Structures are given as C-alpha cells and as structure tokens.
PDB file of C-alpha atoms and ligand atoms in Angstrom:
ATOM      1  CA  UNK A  14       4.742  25.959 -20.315  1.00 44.00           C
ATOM      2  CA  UNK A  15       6.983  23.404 -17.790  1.00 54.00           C
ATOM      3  CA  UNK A  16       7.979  20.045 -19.375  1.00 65.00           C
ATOM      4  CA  UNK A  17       5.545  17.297 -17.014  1.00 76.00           C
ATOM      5  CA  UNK A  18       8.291  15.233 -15.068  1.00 84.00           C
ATOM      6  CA  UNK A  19       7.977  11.986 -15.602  1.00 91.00           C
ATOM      7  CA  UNK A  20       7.718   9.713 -12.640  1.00 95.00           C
ATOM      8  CA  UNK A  21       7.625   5.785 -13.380  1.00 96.00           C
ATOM      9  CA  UNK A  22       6.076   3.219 -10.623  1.00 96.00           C
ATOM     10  CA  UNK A  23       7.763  -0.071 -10.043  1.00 96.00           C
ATOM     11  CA  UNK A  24       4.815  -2.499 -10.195  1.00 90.00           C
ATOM     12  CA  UNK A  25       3.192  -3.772 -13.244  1.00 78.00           C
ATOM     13  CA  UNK A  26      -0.141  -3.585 -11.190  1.00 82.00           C
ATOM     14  CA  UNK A  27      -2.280  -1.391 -13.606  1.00 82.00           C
ATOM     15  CA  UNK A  28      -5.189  -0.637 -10.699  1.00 79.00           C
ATOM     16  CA  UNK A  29      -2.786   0.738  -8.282  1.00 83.00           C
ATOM     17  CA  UNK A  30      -1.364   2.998 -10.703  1.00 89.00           C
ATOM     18  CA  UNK A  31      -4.624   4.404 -11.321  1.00 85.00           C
ATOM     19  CA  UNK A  32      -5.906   4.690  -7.478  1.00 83.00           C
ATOM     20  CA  UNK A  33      -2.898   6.429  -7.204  1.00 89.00           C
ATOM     21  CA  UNK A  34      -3.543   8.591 -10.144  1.00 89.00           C
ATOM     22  CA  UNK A  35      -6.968   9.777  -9.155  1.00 84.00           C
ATOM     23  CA  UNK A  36      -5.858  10.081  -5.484  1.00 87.00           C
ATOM     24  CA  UNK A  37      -3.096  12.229  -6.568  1.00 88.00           C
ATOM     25  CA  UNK A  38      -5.678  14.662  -9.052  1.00 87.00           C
ATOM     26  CA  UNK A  39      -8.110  14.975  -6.371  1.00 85.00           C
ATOM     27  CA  UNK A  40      -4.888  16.495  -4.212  1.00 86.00           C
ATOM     28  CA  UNK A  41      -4.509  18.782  -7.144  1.00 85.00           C
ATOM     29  CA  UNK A  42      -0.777  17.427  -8.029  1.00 85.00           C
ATOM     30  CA  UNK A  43      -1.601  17.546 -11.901  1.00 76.00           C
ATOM     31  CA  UNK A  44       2.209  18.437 -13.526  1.00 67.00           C
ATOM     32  CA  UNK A  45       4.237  15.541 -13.011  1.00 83.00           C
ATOM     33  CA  UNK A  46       3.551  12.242 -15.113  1.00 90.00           C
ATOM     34  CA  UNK A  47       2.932   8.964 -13.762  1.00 92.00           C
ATOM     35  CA  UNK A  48       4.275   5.846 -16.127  1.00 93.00           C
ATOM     36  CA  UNK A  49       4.261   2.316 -15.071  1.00 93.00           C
ATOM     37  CA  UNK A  50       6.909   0.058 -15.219  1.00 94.00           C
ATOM     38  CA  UNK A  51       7.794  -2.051 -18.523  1.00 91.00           C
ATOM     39  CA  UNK A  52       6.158  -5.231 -19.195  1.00 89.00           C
ATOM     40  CA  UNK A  53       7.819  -7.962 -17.288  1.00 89.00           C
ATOM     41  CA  UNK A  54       9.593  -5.904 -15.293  1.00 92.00           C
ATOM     42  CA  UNK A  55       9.836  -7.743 -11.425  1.00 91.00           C
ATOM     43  CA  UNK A  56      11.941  -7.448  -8.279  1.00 94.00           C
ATOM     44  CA  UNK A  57      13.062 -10.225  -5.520  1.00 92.00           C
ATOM     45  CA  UNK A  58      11.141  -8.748  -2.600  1.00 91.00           C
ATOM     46  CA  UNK A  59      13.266 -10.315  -0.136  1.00 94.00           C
ATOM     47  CA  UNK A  60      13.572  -7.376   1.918  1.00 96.00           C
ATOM     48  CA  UNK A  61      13.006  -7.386   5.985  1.00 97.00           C
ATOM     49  CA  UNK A  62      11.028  -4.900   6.312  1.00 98.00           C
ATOM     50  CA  UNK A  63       7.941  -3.032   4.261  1.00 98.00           C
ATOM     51  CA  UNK A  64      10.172  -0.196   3.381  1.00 98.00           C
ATOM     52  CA  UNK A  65      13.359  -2.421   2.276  1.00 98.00           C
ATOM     53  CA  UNK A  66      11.104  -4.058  -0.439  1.00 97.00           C
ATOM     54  CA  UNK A  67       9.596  -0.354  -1.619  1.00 98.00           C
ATOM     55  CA  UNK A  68      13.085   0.246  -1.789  1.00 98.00           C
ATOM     56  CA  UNK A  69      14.481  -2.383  -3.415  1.00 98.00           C
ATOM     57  CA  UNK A  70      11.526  -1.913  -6.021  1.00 97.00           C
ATOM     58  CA  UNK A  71      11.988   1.846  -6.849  1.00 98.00           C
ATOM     59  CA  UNK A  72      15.341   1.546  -7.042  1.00 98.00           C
ATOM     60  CA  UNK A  73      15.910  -1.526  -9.499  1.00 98.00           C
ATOM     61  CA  UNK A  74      13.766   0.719 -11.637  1.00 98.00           C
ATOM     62  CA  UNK A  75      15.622   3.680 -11.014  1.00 97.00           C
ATOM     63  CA  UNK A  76      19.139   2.480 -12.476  1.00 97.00           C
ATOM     64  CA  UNK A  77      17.148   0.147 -15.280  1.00 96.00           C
ATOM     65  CA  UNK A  78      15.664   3.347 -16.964  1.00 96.00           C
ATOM     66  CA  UNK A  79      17.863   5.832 -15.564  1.00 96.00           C
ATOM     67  CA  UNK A  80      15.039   7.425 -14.168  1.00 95.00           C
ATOM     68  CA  UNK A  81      13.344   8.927 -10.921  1.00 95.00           C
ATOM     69  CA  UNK A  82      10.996   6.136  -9.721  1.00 97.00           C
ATOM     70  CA  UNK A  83       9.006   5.026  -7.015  1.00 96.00           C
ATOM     71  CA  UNK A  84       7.337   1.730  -5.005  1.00 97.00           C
ATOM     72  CA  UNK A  85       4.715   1.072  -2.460  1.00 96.00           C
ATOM     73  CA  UNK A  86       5.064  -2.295  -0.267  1.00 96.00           C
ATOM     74  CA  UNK A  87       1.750  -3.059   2.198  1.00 96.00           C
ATOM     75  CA  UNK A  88       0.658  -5.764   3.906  1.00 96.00           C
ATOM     76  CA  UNK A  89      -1.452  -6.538   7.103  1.00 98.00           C
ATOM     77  CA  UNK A  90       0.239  -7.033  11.162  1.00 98.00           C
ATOM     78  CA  UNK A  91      -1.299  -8.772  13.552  1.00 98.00           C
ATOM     79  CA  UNK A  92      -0.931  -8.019  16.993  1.00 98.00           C
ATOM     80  CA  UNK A  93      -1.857 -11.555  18.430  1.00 98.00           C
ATOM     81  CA  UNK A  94       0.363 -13.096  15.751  1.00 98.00           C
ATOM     82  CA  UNK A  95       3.633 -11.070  16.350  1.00 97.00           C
ATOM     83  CA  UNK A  96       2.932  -8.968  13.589  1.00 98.00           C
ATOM     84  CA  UNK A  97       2.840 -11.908  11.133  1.00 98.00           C
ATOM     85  CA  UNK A  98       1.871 -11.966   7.876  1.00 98.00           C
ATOM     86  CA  UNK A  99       3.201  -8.230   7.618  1.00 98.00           C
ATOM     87  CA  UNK A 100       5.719  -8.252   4.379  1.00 97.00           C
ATOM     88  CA  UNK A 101       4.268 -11.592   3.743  1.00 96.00           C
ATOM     89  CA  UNK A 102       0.333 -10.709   3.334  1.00 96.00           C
ATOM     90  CA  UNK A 103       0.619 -11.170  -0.422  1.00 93.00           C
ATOM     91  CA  UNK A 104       1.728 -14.702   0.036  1.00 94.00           C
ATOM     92  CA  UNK A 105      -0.008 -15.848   2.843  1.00 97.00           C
ATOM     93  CA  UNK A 106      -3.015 -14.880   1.483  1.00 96.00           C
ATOM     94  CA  UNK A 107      -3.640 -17.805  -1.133  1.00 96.00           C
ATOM     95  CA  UNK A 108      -6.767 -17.016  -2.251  1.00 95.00           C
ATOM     96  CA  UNK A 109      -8.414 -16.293   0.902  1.00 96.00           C
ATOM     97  CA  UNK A 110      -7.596 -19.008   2.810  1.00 97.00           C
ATOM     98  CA  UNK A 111      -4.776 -16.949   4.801  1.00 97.00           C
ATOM     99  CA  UNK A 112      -7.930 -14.715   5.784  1.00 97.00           C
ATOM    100  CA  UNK A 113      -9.585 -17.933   7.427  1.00 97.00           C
ATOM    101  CA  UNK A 114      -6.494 -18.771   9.071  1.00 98.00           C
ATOM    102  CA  UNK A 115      -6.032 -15.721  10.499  1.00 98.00           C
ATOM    103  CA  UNK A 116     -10.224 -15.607  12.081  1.00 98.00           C
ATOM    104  CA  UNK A 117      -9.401 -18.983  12.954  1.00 98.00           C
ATOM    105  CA  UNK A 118      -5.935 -18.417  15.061  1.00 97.00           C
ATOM    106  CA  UNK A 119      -7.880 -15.257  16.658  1.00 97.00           C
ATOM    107  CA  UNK A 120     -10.856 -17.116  17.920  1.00 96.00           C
ATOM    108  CA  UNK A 121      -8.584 -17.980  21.328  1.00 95.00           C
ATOM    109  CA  UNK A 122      -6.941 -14.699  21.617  1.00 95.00           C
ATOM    110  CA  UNK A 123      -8.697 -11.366  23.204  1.00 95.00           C
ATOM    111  CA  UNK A 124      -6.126  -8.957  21.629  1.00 97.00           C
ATOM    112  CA  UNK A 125      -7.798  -8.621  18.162  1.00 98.00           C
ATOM    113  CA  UNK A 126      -5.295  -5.430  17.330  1.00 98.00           C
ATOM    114  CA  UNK A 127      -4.139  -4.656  13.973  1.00 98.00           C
ATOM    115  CA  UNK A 128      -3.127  -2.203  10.964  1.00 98.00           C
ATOM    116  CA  UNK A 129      -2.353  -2.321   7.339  1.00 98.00           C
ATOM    117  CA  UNK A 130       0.900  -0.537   6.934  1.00 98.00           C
ATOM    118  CA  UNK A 131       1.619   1.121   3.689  1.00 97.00           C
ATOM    119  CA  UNK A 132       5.747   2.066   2.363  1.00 98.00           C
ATOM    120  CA  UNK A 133       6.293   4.407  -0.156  1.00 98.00           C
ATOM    121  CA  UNK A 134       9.679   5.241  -1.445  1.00 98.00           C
ATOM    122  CA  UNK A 135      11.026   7.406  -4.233  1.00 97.00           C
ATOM    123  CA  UNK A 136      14.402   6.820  -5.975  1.00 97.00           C
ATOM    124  CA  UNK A 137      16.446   9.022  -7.779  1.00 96.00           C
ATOM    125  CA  UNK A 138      18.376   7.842 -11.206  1.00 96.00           C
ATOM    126  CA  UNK A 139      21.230   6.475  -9.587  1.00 97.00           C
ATOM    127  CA  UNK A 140      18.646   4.447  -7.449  1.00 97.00           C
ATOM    128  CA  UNK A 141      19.257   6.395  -4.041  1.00 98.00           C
ATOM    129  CA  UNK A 142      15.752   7.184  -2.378  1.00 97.00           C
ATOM    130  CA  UNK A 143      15.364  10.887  -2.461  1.00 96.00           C
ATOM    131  CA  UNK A 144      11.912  10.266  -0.329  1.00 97.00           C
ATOM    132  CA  UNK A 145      10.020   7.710   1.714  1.00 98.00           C
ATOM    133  CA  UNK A 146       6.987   7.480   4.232  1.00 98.00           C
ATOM    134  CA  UNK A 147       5.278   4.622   5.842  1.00 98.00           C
ATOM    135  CA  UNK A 148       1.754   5.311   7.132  1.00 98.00           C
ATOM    136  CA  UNK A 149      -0.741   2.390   9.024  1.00 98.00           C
ATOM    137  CA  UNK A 150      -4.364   2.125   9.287  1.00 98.00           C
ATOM    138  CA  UNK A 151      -5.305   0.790  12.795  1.00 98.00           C
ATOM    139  CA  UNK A 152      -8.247  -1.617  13.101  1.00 98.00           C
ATOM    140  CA  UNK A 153      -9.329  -4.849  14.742  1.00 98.00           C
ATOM    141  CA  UNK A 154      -9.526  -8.283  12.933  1.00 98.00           C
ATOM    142  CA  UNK A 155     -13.377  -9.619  12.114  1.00 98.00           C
ATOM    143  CA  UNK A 156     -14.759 -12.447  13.586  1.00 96.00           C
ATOM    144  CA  UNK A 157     -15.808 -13.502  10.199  1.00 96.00           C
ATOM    145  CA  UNK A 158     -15.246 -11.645   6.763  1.00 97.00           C
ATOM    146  CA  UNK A 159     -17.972  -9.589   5.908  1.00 98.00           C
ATOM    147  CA  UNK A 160     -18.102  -7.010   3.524  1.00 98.00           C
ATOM    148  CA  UNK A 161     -18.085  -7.394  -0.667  1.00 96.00           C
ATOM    149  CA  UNK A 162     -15.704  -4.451  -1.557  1.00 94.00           C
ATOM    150  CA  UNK A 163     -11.978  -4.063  -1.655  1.00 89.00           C
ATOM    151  CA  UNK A 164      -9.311  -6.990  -2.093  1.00 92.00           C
ATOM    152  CA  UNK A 165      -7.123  -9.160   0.027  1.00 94.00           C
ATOM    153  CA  UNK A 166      -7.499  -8.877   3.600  1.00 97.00           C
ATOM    154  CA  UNK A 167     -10.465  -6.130   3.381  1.00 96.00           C
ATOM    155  CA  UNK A 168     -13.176  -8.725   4.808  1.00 98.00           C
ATOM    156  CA  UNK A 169     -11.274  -9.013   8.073  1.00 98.00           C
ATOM    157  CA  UNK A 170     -10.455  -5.354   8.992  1.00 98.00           C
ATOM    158  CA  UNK A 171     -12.431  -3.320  11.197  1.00 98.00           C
ATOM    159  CA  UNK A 172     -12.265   0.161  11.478  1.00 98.00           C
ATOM    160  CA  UNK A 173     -13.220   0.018  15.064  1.00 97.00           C
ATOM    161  CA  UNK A 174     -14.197   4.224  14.352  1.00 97.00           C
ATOM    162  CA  UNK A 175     -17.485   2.976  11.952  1.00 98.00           C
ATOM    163  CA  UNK A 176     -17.556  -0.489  13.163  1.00 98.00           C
ATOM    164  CA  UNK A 177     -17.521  -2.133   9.723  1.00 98.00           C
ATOM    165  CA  UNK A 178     -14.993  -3.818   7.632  1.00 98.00           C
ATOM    166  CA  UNK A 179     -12.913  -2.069   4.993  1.00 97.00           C
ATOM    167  CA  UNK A 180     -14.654  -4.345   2.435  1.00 97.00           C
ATOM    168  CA  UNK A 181     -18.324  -3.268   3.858  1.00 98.00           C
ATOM    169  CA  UNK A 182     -17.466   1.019   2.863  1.00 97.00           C
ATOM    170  CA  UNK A 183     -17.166   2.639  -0.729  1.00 95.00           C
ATOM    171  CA  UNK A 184     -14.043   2.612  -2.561  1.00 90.00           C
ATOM    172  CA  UNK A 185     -14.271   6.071  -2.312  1.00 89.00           C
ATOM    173  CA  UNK A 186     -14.142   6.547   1.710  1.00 94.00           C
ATOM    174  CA  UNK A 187     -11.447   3.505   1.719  1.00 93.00           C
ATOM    175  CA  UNK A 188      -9.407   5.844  -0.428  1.00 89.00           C
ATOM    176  CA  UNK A 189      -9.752   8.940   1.883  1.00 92.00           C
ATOM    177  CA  UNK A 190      -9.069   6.450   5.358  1.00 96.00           C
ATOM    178  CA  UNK A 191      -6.450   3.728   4.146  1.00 95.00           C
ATOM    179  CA  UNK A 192      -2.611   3.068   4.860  1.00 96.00           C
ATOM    180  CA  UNK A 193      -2.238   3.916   1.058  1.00 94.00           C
ATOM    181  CA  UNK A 194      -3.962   6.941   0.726  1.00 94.00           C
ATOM    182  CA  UNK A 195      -2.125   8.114   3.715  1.00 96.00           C
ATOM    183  CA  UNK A 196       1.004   7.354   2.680  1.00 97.00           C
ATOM    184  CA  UNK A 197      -0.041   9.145  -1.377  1.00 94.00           C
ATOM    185  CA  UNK A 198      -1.108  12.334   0.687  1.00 94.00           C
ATOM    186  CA  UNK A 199       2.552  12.634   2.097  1.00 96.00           C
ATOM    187  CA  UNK A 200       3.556  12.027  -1.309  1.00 95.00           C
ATOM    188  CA  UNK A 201       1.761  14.384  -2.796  1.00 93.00           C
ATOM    189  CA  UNK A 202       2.971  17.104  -0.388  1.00 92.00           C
ATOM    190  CA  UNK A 203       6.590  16.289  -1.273  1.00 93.00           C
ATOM    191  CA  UNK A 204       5.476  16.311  -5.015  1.00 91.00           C
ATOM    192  CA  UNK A 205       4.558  19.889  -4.297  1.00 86.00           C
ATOM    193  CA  UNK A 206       7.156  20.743  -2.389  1.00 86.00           C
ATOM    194  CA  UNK A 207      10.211  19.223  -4.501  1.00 80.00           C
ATOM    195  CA  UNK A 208       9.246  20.811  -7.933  1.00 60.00           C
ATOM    196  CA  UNK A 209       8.792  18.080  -9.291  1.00 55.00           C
ATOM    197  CA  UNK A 210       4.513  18.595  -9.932  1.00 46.00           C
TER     198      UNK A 210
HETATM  199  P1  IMP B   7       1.500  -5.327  -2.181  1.00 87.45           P
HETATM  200  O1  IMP B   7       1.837  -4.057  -1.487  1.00 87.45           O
HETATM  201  O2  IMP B   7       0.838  -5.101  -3.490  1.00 87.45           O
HETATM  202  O3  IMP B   7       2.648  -6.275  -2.228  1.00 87.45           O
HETATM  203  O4  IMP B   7       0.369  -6.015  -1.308  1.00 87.45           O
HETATM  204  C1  IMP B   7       0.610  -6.838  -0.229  1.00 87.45           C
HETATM  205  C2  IMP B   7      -0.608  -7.616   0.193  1.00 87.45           C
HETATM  206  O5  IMP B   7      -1.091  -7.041   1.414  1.00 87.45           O
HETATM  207  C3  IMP B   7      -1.795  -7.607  -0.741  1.00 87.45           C
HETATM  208  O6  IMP B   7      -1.699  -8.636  -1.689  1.00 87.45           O
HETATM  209  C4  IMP B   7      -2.958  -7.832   0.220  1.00 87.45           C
HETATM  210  O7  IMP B   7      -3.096  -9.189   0.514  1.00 87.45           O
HETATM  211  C5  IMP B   7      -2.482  -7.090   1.470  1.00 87.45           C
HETATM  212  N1  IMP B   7      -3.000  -5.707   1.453  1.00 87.45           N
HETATM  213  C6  IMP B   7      -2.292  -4.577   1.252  1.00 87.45           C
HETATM  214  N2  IMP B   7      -3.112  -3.501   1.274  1.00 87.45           N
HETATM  215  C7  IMP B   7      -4.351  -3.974   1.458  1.00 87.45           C
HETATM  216  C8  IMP B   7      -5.632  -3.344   1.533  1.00 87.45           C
HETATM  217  O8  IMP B   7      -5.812  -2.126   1.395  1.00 87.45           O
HETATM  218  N3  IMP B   7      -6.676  -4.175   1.717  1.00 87.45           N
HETATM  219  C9  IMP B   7      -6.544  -5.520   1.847  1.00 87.45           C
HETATM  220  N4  IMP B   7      -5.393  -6.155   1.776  1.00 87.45           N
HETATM  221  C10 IMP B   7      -4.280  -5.386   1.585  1.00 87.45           C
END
C-alpha cells in the first residue's frame, strides 16, 4: 500500500478545509492527506492580485514546514465599481455593512455585472508554486440581500442562470456552481494527474 502524501493548507479556517475535503472525496481524490496549517500560523496578504496572496500564503507555509502546501484567495469584483472590493472583500465587508454599501452605490448604475473569483496555488518545499488556477463565478449584484445560506457577500449575488442569490440555494448546489469548487475541480485533476492522490 502507497504512503498518503500529505498536503497542508495555509489558512487556519477549519470550514474551508472541510468543504474542500468533501469536494475533493466526492471527485474521488481519496490518497493524498489534507492537514491544516499550525495554530497561529498567518500571512501579510498584501499581495496585488488574488493569486499573489494564494501565493504568498502557500508558500510561507511551504518553507515553514518544509512541506508541499497550498492557498486559496477569493473575493467579490464589481463591474460598476472598477472591480473593487476584489482582494479586499474580506475587509470591506465589516459585518455586512460592505454588502449595503455595495446595493447602495449600485442603485444609480445599470451595469449590475459581477463574479466571485477564486485563486488556488500549490507550493512545493522550497516554496516555488508547482500549480495554480483561478476560476470566477459570473452573476449580477441584488437589489437587496435575500437569501439565508452561505457567508459574506452570498445575499447579493445572483446567478442570473436560476435567478436567485447564492445565499437563497443549498450548500450543496453552491458547492457544485461556485468560484471555489471550480477552482478544487482543477485541483483535483492535477492531484490525479501529478501522483500525488
Ligand atoms: P478569503 O478567500 O477567505 O480571504 O475570503 C475573501 C472574502 O471574499 C470573504 O471573507 C468573503 O467576504 C468574500 N467571499 C469569498 N468567497 C465567497 C463566497 O463564496 N460567498 C460570499 N462571499 C465570498
């Protein structure tokens, strides 16, 4: 029997280790192991773009454990708004109140165009990135939030193809139509594909 390769995921974030888990065993990649990061461990996301900051993630994880690693970075870009809050979602958010600020700003504007954007990267031991995808989810922004499932900016995005918000479907179908899930499915292939599964 093949030793499980051990793959460790820069984010302390317990829940998105495990959505990526179960995406992962429902695409059948069942041999490699993923770990996440040690207690405390954080990075200066000061990178320019979503990639940069999966990057910089993986990597400082990479050479801190000597180990292959890898990061997601996602956010939401807004057409009317020059593709603001993109790498700064997470901050702008503040507790919702981003999310009424951006319904607010779009009430004058009649391009309502807009995706979530998901990076992931892989890093090898020495911290070079041996893999990386980025994948977006194209929708329109809400007039109002609706919708009780999901997190962050969920309320607000349409998915113009069902005509509800990604906070009004199941868990389930968000994790079959996101940014993330696309971006895990490319993942997986190259799991697969690099012998490391
Ligand atoms: P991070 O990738 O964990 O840094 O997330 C960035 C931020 O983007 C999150 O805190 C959310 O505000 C937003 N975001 C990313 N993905 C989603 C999503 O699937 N739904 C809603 N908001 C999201």
């Amino acid at each position: 029997m093949t030793k499980k390769t051990t793959i460790y995921f820069a984010s302390s974030n317990k829940n998105k280790l495990n959505e990526i888990k179960s995406i992962l065993r429902r695409l059948q990649v069942s041999s490699c192991k993923l770990q996440g990061a040690p207690e405390g461990f954080s990075v200066n996301e000061n990178g320019k773009t979503f990639v940069e900051n999966a990057y910089k993630k993986a990597s400082a994880l990479s050479k801190k454990l000597s180990c292959t690693s890898f990061a997601d970075d996602s956010g939401i870009e807004i057409k009317a708004l020059d593709g603001k809050p993109g790498i700064k979602s997470s901050r702008f958010f503040r507790n919702g109140k981003g999310m009424y600020e951006i319904v607010k700003k779009l009430r004058t504007k009649k391009n309502r165009k807009c995706c979530f954007t998901c990076a992931l990267v892989v890093t090898n031991e020495k911290g070079q990135i041996i893999f990386k995808t980025k994948k977006s989810w194209h929708g329109k922004i809400a007039d109002k939030p609706k919708g009780k499932h999901g997190f962050g900016y969920d309320p607000i995005f349409i998915i113009p193809k069902l005509n509800k918000t990604s906070a009004e479907i199941s868990p389930k179908l968000k994790n079959k139509l996101s940014h993330r899930a696309m971006a895990i499915r490319e993942f997986a292939k190259w799991l697969k594909t690099s012998g490391k599964r």
